[in-house]
C-alpha atoms as a PDB file:
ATOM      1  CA  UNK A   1    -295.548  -3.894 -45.737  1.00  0.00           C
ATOM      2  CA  UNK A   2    -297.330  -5.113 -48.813  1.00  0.00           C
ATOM      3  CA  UNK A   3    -300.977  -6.937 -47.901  1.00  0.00           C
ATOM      4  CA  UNK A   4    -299.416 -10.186 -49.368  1.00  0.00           C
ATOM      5  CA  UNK A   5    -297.294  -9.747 -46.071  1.00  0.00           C
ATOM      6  CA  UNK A   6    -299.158  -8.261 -44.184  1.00  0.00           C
ATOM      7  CA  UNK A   7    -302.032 -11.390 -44.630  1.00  0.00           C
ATOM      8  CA  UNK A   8    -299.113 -14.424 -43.609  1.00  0.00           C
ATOM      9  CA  UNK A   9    -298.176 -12.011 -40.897  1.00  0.00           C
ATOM     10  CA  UNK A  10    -301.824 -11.859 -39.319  1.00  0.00           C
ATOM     11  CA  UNK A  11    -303.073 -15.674 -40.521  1.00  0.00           C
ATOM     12  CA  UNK A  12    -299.724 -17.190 -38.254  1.00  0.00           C
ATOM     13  CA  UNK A  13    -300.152 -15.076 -35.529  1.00  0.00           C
ATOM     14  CA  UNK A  14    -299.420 -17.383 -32.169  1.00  0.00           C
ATOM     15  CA  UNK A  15    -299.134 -20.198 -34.595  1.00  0.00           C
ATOM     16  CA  UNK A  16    -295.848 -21.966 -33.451  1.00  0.00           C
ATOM     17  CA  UNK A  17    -296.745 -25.308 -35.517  1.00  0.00           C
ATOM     18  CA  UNK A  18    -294.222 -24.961 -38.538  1.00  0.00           C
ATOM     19  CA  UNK A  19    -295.892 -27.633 -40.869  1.00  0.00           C
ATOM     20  CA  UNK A  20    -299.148 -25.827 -40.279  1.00  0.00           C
ATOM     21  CA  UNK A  21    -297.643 -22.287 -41.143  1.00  0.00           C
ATOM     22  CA  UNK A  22    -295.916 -23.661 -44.497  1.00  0.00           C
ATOM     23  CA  UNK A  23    -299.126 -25.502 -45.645  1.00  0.00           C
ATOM     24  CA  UNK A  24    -301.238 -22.279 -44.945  1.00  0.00           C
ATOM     25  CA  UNK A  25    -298.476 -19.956 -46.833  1.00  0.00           C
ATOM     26  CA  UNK A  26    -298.312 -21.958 -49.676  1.00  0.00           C
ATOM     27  CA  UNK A  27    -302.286 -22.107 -49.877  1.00  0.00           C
ATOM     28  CA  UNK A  28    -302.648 -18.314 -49.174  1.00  0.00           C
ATOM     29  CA  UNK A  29    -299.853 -17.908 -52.445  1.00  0.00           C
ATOM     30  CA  UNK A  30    -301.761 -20.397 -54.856  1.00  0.00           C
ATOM     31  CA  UNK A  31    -304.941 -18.486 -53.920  1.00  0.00           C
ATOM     32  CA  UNK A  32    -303.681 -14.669 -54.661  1.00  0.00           C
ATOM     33  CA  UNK A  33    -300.750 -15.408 -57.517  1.00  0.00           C
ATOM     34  CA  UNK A  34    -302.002 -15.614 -61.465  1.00  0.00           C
ATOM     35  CA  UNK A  35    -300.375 -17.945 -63.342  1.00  0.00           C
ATOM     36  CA  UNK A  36    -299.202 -20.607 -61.765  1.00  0.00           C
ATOM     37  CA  UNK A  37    -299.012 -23.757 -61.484  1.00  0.00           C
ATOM     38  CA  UNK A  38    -297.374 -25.205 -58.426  1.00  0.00           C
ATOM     39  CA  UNK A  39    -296.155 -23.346 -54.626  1.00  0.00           C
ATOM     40  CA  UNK A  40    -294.582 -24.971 -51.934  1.00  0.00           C
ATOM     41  CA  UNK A  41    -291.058 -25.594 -49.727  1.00  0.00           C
ATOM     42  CA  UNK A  42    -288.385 -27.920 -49.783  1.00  0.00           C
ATOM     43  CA  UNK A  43    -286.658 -28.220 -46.544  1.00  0.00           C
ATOM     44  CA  UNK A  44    -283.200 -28.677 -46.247  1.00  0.00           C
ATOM     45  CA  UNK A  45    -282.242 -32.231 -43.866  1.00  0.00           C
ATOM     46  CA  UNK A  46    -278.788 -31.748 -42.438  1.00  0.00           C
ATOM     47  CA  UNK A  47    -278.649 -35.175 -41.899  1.00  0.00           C
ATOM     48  CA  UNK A  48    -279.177 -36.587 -45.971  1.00  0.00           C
ATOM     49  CA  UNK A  49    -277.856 -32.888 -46.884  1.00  0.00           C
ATOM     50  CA  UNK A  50    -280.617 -32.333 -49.263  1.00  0.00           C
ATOM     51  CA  UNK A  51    -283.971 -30.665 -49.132  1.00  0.00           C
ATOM     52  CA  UNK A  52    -287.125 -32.446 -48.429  1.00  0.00           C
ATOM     53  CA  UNK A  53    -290.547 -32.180 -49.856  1.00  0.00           C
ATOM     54  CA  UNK A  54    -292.997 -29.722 -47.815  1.00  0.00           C
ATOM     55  CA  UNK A  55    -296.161 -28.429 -47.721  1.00  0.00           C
ATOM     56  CA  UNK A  56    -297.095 -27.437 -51.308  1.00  0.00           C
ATOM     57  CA  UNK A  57    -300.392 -26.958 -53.311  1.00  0.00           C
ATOM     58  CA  UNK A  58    -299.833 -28.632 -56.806  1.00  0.00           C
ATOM     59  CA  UNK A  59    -299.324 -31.757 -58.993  1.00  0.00           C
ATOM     60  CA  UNK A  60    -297.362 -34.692 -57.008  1.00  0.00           C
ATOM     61  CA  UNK A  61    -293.704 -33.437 -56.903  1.00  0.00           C
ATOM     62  CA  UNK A  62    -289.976 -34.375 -56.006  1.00  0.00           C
ATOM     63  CA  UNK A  63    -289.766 -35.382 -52.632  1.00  0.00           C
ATOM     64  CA  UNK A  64    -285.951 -35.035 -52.194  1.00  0.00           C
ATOM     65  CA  UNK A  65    -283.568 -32.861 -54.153  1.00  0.00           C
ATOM     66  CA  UNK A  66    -279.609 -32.500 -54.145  1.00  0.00           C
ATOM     67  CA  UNK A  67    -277.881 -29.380 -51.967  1.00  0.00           C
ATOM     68  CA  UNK A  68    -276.738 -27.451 -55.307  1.00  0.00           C
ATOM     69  CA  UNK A  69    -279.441 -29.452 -57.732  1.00  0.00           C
ATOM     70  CA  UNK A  70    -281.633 -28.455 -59.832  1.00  0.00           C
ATOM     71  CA  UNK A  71    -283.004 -24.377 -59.413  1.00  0.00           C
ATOM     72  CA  UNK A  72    -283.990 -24.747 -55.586  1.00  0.00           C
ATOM     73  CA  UNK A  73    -280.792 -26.770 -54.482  1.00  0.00           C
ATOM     74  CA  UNK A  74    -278.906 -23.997 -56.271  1.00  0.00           C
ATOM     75  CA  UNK A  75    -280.560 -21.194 -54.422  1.00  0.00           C
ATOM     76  CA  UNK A  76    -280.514 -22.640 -51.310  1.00  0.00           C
ATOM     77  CA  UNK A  77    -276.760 -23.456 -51.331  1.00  0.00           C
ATOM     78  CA  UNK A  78    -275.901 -19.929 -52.456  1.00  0.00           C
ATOM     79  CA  UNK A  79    -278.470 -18.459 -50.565  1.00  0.00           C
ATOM     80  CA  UNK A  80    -280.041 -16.499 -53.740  1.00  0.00           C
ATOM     81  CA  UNK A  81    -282.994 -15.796 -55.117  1.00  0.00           C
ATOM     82  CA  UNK A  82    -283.062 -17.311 -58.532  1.00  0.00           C
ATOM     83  CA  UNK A  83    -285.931 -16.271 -60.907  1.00  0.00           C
ATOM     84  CA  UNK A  84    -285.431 -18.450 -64.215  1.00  0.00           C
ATOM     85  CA  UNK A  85    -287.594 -17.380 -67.506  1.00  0.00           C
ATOM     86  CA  UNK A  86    -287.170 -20.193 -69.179  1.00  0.00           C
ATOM     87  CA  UNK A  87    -286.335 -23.621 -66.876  1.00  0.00           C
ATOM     88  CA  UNK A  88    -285.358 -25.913 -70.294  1.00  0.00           C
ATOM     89  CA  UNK A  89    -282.456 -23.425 -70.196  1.00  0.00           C
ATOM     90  CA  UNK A  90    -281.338 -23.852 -66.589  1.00  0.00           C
ATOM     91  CA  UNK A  91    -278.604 -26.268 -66.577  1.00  0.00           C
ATOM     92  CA  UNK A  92    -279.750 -29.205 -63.993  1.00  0.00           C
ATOM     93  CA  UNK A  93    -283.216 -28.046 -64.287  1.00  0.00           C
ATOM     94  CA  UNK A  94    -285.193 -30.987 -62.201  1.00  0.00           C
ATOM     95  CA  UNK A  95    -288.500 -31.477 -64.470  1.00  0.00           C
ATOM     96  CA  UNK A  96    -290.960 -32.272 -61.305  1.00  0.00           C
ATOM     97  CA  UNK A  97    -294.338 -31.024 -63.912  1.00  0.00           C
ATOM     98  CA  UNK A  98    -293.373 -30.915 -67.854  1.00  0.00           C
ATOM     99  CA  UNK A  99    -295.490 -28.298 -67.817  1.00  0.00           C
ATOM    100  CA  UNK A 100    -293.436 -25.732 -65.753  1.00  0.00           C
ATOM    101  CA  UNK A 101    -291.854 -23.326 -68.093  1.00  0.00           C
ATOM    102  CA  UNK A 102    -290.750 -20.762 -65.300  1.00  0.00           C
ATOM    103  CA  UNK A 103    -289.809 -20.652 -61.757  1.00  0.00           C
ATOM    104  CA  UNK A 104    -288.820 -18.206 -58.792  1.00  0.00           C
ATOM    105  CA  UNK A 105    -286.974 -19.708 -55.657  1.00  0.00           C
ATOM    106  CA  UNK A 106    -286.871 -18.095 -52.556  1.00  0.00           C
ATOM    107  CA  UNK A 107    -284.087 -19.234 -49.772  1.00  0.00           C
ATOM    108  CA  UNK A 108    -285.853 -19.355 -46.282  1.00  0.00           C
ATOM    109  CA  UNK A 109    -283.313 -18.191 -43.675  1.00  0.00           C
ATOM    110  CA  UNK A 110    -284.109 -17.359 -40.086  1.00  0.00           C
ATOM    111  CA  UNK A 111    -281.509 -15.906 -37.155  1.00  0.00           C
ATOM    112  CA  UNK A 112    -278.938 -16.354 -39.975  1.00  0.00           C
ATOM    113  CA  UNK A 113    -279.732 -20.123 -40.542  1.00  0.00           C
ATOM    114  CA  UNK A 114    -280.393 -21.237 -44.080  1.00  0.00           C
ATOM    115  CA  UNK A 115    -283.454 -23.908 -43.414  1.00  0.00           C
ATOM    116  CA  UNK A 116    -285.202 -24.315 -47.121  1.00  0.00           C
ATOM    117  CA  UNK A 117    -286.566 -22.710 -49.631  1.00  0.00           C
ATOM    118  CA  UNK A 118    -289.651 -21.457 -51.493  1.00  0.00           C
ATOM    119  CA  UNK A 119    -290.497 -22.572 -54.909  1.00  0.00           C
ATOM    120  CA  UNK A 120    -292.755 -21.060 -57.409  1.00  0.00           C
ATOM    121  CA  UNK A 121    -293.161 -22.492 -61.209  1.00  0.00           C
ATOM    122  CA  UNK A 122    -295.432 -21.196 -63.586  1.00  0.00           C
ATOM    123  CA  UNK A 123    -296.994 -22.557 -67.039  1.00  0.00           C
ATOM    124  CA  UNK A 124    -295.750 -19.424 -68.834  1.00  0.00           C
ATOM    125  CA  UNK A 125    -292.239 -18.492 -69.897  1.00  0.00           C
ATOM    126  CA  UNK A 126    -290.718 -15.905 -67.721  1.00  0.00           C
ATOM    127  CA  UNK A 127    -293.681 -15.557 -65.715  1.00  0.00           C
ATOM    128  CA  UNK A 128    -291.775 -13.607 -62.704  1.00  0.00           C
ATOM    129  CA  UNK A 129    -290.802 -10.180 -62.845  1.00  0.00           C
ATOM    130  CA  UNK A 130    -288.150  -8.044 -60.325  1.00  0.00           C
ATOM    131  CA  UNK A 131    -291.231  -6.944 -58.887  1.00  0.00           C
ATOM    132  CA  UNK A 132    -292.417 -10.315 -57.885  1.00  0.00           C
ATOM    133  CA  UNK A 133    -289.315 -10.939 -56.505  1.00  0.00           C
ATOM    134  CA  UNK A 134    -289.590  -7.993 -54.612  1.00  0.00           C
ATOM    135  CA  UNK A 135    -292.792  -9.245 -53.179  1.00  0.00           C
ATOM    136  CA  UNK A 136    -291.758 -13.009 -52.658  1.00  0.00           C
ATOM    137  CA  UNK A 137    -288.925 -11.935 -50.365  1.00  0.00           C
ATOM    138  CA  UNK A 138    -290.667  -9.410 -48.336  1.00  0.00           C
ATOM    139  CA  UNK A 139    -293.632 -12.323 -47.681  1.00  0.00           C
ATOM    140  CA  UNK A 140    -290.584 -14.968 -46.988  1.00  0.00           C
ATOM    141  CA  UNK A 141    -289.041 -12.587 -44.833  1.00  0.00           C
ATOM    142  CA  UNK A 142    -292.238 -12.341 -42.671  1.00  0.00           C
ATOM    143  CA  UNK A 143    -292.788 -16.014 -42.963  1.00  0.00           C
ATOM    144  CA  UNK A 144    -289.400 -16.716 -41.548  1.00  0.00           C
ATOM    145  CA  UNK A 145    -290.735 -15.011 -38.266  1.00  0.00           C
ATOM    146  CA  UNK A 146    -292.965 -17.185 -37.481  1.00  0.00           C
ATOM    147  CA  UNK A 147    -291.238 -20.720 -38.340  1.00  0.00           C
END
């Protein structure tokens, strides 16, 4: 387990309070990844089918986006990662900060339930490398415990 993990895993230990847990993963992200700009979930609404703004450590950002929109509705309907170098190229790309060049998007899913996702943008053009992605889902997977 990387310590990324291994730091969400201890800091939400016997936390069952799911808008505390996001808001203290997203803080514990902006803290320890360079070159960034903006961290946070979208959670998907079953009832609107889209996902809703979350806890997040940034600029003011969308509060609602489309099921197959934009970079994190896409991911979260296929249930994919999606790392995107260069977002002006992403067809649909929702422009929440004109100053996001790059993104990574994480799908949450826990006991086999899709239930948001995490998204990562960056200033710099293709900020976020396999490795990263390596790391993201690893830390989402032990997130996804304890939501």
């Amino acid at each position: 387990m990387s310590i990324l993990s291994a730091q969400i895993d201890a800091l939400l230990e016997n936390e069952t309070n799911q808008t505390a847990n996001l808001a203290n993963a997203s803080a514990l992200l902006n803290d320890t990844l360079k070159d960034i700009n903006w961290v946070g979930f979208y959670l998907y609404n079953e009832t609107t089918d889209q996902l809703d703004l979350g806890p997040f450590q940034g600029k003011v950002a969308c509060m609602h986006i489309k099921n197959g929109a934009g970079v994190c509705g896409t991911a979260f309907q296929t249930g994919n990662v999606l790392r995107v170098a260069n977002v002006h190229e992403f067809a649909g790309h929702i422009a929440c900060d004109s100053a996001s060049n790059s993104e990574i998007v994480l799908p949450l899913i826990k006991d086999g339930k899709k239930i948001g996702v995490l998204d990562i943008d960056s200033p710099k053009l293709d900020r976020f490398s396999i490795e990263d992605e390596v790391l993201l889902s690893e830390f989402v997977e032990t997130l996804c415990k304890h939501l």
